[in-house]
mmCIF file of C-alpha atoms in Angstrom:
data_model
loop_
_atom_site.group_PDB
_atom_site.id
_atom_site.type_symbol
_atom_site.label_atom_id
_atom_site.label_comp_id
_atom_site.label_asym_id
_atom_site.label_seq_id
_atom_site.Cartn_x
_atom_site.Cartn_y
_atom_site.Cartn_z
ATOM 1 C CA MET A 1 -4.575 -4.711 29.568
ATOM 2 C CA SER A 2 -6.490 -2.187 27.461
ATOM 3 C CA ILE A 3 -5.022 -0.269 24.532
ATOM 4 C CA ARG A 4 -5.306 2.975 26.530
ATOM 5 C CA ASP A 5 -3.364 1.372 29.391
ATOM 6 C CA LEU A 6 -0.694 0.343 26.899
ATOM 7 C CA VAL A 7 -0.535 3.899 25.509
ATOM 8 C CA GLY A 8 0.045 5.118 29.062
ATOM 9 C CA ARG A 9 3.146 2.936 29.113
ATOM 10 C CA ALA A 10 4.448 4.134 25.728
ATOM 11 C CA VAL A 11 7.996 5.406 25.523
ATOM 12 C CA ILE A 12 8.613 8.133 22.938
ATOM 13 C CA ARG A 13 12.240 8.184 21.805
ATOM 14 C CA GLU A 14 14.432 8.886 18.799
ATOM 15 C CA ALA A 15 14.525 6.108 16.242
ATOM 16 C CA ARG A 16 17.679 4.026 15.987
ATOM 17 C CA PRO A 17 19.045 2.100 12.996
ATOM 18 C CA GLU A 18 17.657 -1.145 14.370
ATOM 19 C CA ASP A 19 14.150 0.405 14.220
ATOM 20 C CA ASP A 20 14.264 1.116 10.470
ATOM 21 C CA VAL A 21 12.482 -2.026 9.262
ATOM 22 C CA ALA A 22 9.742 -1.780 11.907
ATOM 23 C CA VAL A 23 9.189 1.936 11.166
ATOM 24 C CA GLY A 24 9.030 1.287 7.407
ATOM 25 C CA ASP A 25 6.539 -1.552 7.895
ATOM 26 C CA LEU A 26 4.452 0.621 10.232
ATOM 27 C CA LEU A 27 4.306 3.488 7.722
ATOM 28 C CA ILE A 28 3.211 1.183 4.914
ATOM 29 C CA GLU A 29 0.565 -0.529 7.080
ATOM 30 C CA ALA A 30 -0.835 2.695 8.509
ATOM 31 C CA PHE A 31 -0.938 4.667 5.276
ATOM 32 C CA THR A 32 -2.175 1.950 2.941
ATOM 33 C CA SER A 33 -4.815 0.548 5.283
ATOM 34 C CA GLN A 34 -6.220 3.842 6.525
ATOM 35 C CA TYR A 35 -6.093 5.800 3.278
ATOM 36 C CA ALA A 36 -7.617 2.810 1.493
ATOM 37 C CA LYS A 37 -10.634 3.023 3.819
ATOM 38 C CA LYS A 38 -11.053 6.787 3.843
ATOM 39 C CA LEU A 39 -9.783 7.723 0.377
ATOM 40 C CA PRO A 40 -10.329 4.724 -1.910
ATOM 41 C CA ASP A 41 -8.878 6.532 -4.937
ATOM 42 C CA VAL A 42 -5.456 6.770 -3.271
ATOM 43 C CA VAL A 43 -2.964 4.286 -4.655
ATOM 44 C CA TYR A 44 0.429 3.712 -3.088
ATOM 45 C CA THR A 45 2.859 2.838 -5.863
ATOM 46 C CA ASP A 46 5.820 0.557 -5.367
ATOM 47 C CA GLU A 47 8.029 3.653 -5.622
ATOM 48 C CA ARG A 48 6.138 5.388 -2.807
ATOM 49 C CA LYS A 49 6.350 2.247 -0.682
ATOM 50 C CA ARG A 50 10.130 2.167 -1.258
ATOM 51 C CA GLU A 51 10.333 5.798 -0.117
ATOM 52 C CA LEU A 52 8.343 4.989 3.024
ATOM 53 C CA ARG A 53 10.622 2.039 3.777
ATOM 54 C CA ASP A 54 13.795 4.132 3.346
ATOM 55 C CA VAL A 55 13.834 5.135 6.990
ATOM 56 C CA ALA A 56 17.653 5.222 7.134
ATOM 57 C CA ALA A 57 17.756 8.003 4.532
ATOM 58 C CA ARG A 58 15.167 10.047 6.471
ATOM 59 C CA ARG A 59 17.071 9.593 9.730
ATOM 60 C CA LYS A 60 20.103 11.250 8.083
ATOM 61 C CA ILE A 61 18.216 14.520 7.537
ATOM 62 C CA ALA A 62 15.312 14.439 10.010
ATOM 63 C CA THR A 63 14.703 13.453 13.585
ATOM 64 C CA LEU A 64 12.441 10.422 13.672
ATOM 65 C CA LEU A 65 10.577 9.713 16.851
ATOM 66 C CA VAL A 66 9.038 6.357 17.642
ATOM 67 C CA ALA A 67 6.493 5.216 20.181
ATOM 68 C CA GLU A 68 7.470 1.936 21.761
ATOM 69 C CA VAL A 69 5.127 -0.220 23.831
ATOM 70 C CA GLU A 70 6.439 -3.386 25.434
ATOM 71 C CA GLY A 71 9.356 -3.501 22.991
ATOM 72 C CA GLU A 72 7.210 -2.986 19.873
ATOM 73 C CA ILE A 73 7.377 0.088 17.615
ATOM 74 C CA VAL A 74 3.734 1.213 17.389
ATOM 75 C CA GLY A 75 4.024 4.812 16.199
ATOM 76 C CA THR A 76 6.307 7.265 14.470
ATOM 77 C CA VAL A 77 6.651 10.855 13.305
ATOM 78 C CA ALA A 78 9.457 12.766 11.549
ATOM 79 C CA LEU A 79 10.601 16.326 12.133
ATOM 80 C CA PHE A 80 12.729 17.945 9.421
ATOM 81 C CA PRO A 81 14.762 20.901 10.705
ATOM 82 C CA PRO A 82 14.691 24.246 8.882
ATOM 83 C CA ASP A 83 16.447 24.107 5.506
ATOM 84 C CA ALA A 84 16.854 20.308 5.647
ATOM 85 C CA PRO A 85 17.126 18.679 2.220
ATOM 86 C CA GLY A 86 13.661 17.594 1.155
ATOM 87 C CA SER A 87 11.872 19.751 3.710
ATOM 88 C CA GLU A 88 8.466 20.938 2.522
ATOM 89 C CA ALA A 89 8.223 23.755 5.081
ATOM 90 C CA TRP A 90 7.331 26.919 3.192
ATOM 91 C CA LEU A 91 8.116 29.357 6.006
ATOM 92 C CA PRO A 92 11.591 30.441 7.106
ATOM 93 C CA ARG A 93 12.714 29.111 10.493
ATOM 94 C CA ALA A 94 10.047 26.399 10.405
ATOM 95 C CA VAL A 95 10.254 22.649 10.778
ATOM 96 C CA ASP A 96 8.427 20.193 8.537
ATOM 97 C CA LEU A 97 6.417 17.535 10.362
ATOM 98 C CA ARG A 98 5.777 14.378 8.347
ATOM 99 C CA GLY A 99 5.003 10.707 8.496
ATOM 100 C CA LEU A 100 2.792 10.589 11.573
ATOM 101 C CA ALA A 101 1.586 7.014 11.807
ATOM 102 C CA THR A 102 0.376 4.633 14.476
ATOM 103 C CA ALA A 103 -0.222 0.917 14.358
ATOM 104 C CA VAL A 104 -3.807 0.248 13.333
ATOM 105 C CA LYS A 105 -4.647 -1.360 16.685
ATOM 106 C CA PHE A 106 -3.693 1.951 18.377
ATOM 107 C CA HIS A 107 -5.867 4.234 16.212
ATOM 108 C CA GLY A 108 -8.073 6.401 18.385
ATOM 109 C CA SER A 109 -6.069 5.606 21.526
ATOM 110 C CA GLY A 110 -4.286 8.947 21.952
ATOM 111 C CA LEU A 111 -0.934 7.605 20.767
ATOM 112 C CA ALA A 112 -0.755 10.098 17.890
ATOM 113 C CA GLN A 113 -1.261 12.902 20.417
ATOM 114 C CA LEU A 114 1.740 11.686 22.439
ATOM 115 C CA LEU A 115 3.899 11.624 19.312
ATOM 116 C CA LEU A 116 2.756 15.117 18.332
ATOM 117 C CA ASP A 117 3.353 16.418 21.865
ATOM 118 C CA SER A 118 6.941 15.156 21.659
ATOM 119 C CA ALA A 119 7.553 16.480 18.141
ATOM 120 C CA GLU A 120 6.132 19.915 18.967
ATOM 121 C CA ALA A 121 8.182 20.075 22.182
ATOM 122 C CA MET A 122 11.289 19.232 20.162
ATOM 123 C CA ALA A 123 10.471 21.988 17.667
ATOM 124 C CA ARG A 124 10.138 24.474 20.531
ATOM 125 C CA ARG A 125 13.542 23.385 21.898
ATOM 126 C CA TRP A 126 14.992 24.006 18.445
ATOM 127 C CA ASP A 127 13.686 27.591 18.825
ATOM 128 C CA VAL A 128 11.895 27.654 15.493
ATOM 129 C CA ASP A 129 9.012 29.931 14.611
ATOM 130 C CA ALA A 130 6.552 27.297 13.392
ATOM 131 C CA VAL A 131 5.720 23.711 12.518
ATOM 132 C CA CYS A 132 4.551 23.198 8.938
ATOM 133 C CA LEU A 133 2.810 20.091 7.657
ATOM 134 C CA HIS A 134 0.763 18.853 4.732
ATOM 135 C CA VAL A 135 -2.351 16.707 4.632
ATOM 136 C CA ARG A 136 -3.678 14.920 1.583
ATOM 137 C CA ARG A 137 -6.769 16.712 0.297
ATOM 138 C CA GLY A 138 -9.849 14.834 1.476
ATOM 139 C CA ALA A 139 -8.325 13.446 4.690
ATOM 140 C CA THR A 140 -10.839 15.333 6.821
ATOM 141 C CA GLY A 141 -10.312 13.314 10.001
ATOM 142 C CA VAL A 142 -6.597 14.045 9.931
ATOM 143 C CA VAL A 143 -7.316 17.737 9.351
ATOM 144 C CA ARG A 144 -9.686 17.825 12.335
ATOM 145 C CA MET A 145 -7.016 16.272 14.565
ATOM 146 C CA TYR A 146 -4.410 18.892 13.601
ATOM 147 C CA MET A 147 -6.831 21.818 13.804
ATOM 148 C CA ALA A 148 -7.932 20.698 17.284
ATOM 149 C CA ARG A 149 -4.262 21.023 18.284
ATOM 150 C CA GLY A 150 -4.090 24.607 17.021
ATOM 151 C CA TYR A 151 -2.813 24.153 13.469
ATOM 152 C CA LEU A 152 -4.274 26.606 10.972
ATOM 153 C CA ARG A 153 -4.917 26.168 7.263
ATOM 154 C CA GLU A 154 -2.412 28.092 5.145
ATOM 155 C CA PRO A 155 -3.128 27.716 1.410
ATOM 156 C CA SER A 156 0.094 29.526 0.453
ATOM 157 C CA GLY A 157 1.968 26.365 1.447
ATOM 158 C CA ASP A 158 -0.188 23.933 -0.571
ATOM 159 C CA LEU A 159 1.613 21.480 -2.843
ATOM 160 C CA ASP A 160 0.001 20.456 -6.131
ATOM 161 C CA LEU A 161 2.104 17.439 -7.040
ATOM 162 C CA PRO A 162 1.621 15.202 -10.076
ATOM 163 C CA SER A 163 0.091 12.404 -8.020
ATOM 164 C CA VAL A 164 -1.487 14.230 -5.074
ATOM 165 C CA TYR A 165 -2.718 17.597 -3.793
ATOM 166 C CA LEU A 166 -1.432 18.391 -0.313
ATOM 167 C CA GLU A 167 -3.057 21.074 1.812
ATOM 168 C CA ALA A 168 -0.805 23.089 4.130
ATOM 169 C CA TYR A 169 -1.257 23.671 7.863
ATOM 170 C CA VAL A 170 0.889 25.555 10.334
ATOM 171 C CA MET A 171 1.293 25.954 14.070
ATOM 172 C CA ARG A 172 3.089 29.192 14.810
ATOM 173 C CA PHE A 173 5.148 29.546 17.977
ATOM 174 C CA LYS A 174 6.287 33.073 17.163
ATOM 175 C CA GLU A 175 4.977 35.725 14.847
ATOM 176 C CA THR A 176 7.368 36.184 11.962
ATOM 177 C CA THR A 177 8.201 39.415 10.218
ATOM 178 C CA HIS A 178 9.614 37.722 7.106
#
């Protein structure tokens, strides 16, 4: 069976406590392997890896979705509701989308699109005005993927952190007057 056939059989659902280890491992694998190829200067510290593995803490404040294929967790994305602790959304009534990752063998298969479809549909059900997200400066392929979906660059939401510069993107569902 091809990878695309497997993606067609993917189930997107909310993460459960028993998924935490698999989701943490997936995040580490996806981020360290792919960023290492595309952005060789990026270093994932032990502290950052611990944060990525702390899926239980994220599930307390965000909705984590997983893609499951034949019983295996092969993708994930997190959606932080408006005003959630740790949210990096810079707009009022906006959700913060983070941690989109797919298993390396599923890269380019359309699995990320399924996860984003589900996360964006959830945001619409929450009746928010927008989805905000950040992309590490230099991750041009990731930027192209989001822009092809309708996300727009919004420099006012950029984050210049001590270890990384994150560029802001937004998909607006409603025009805000704030």
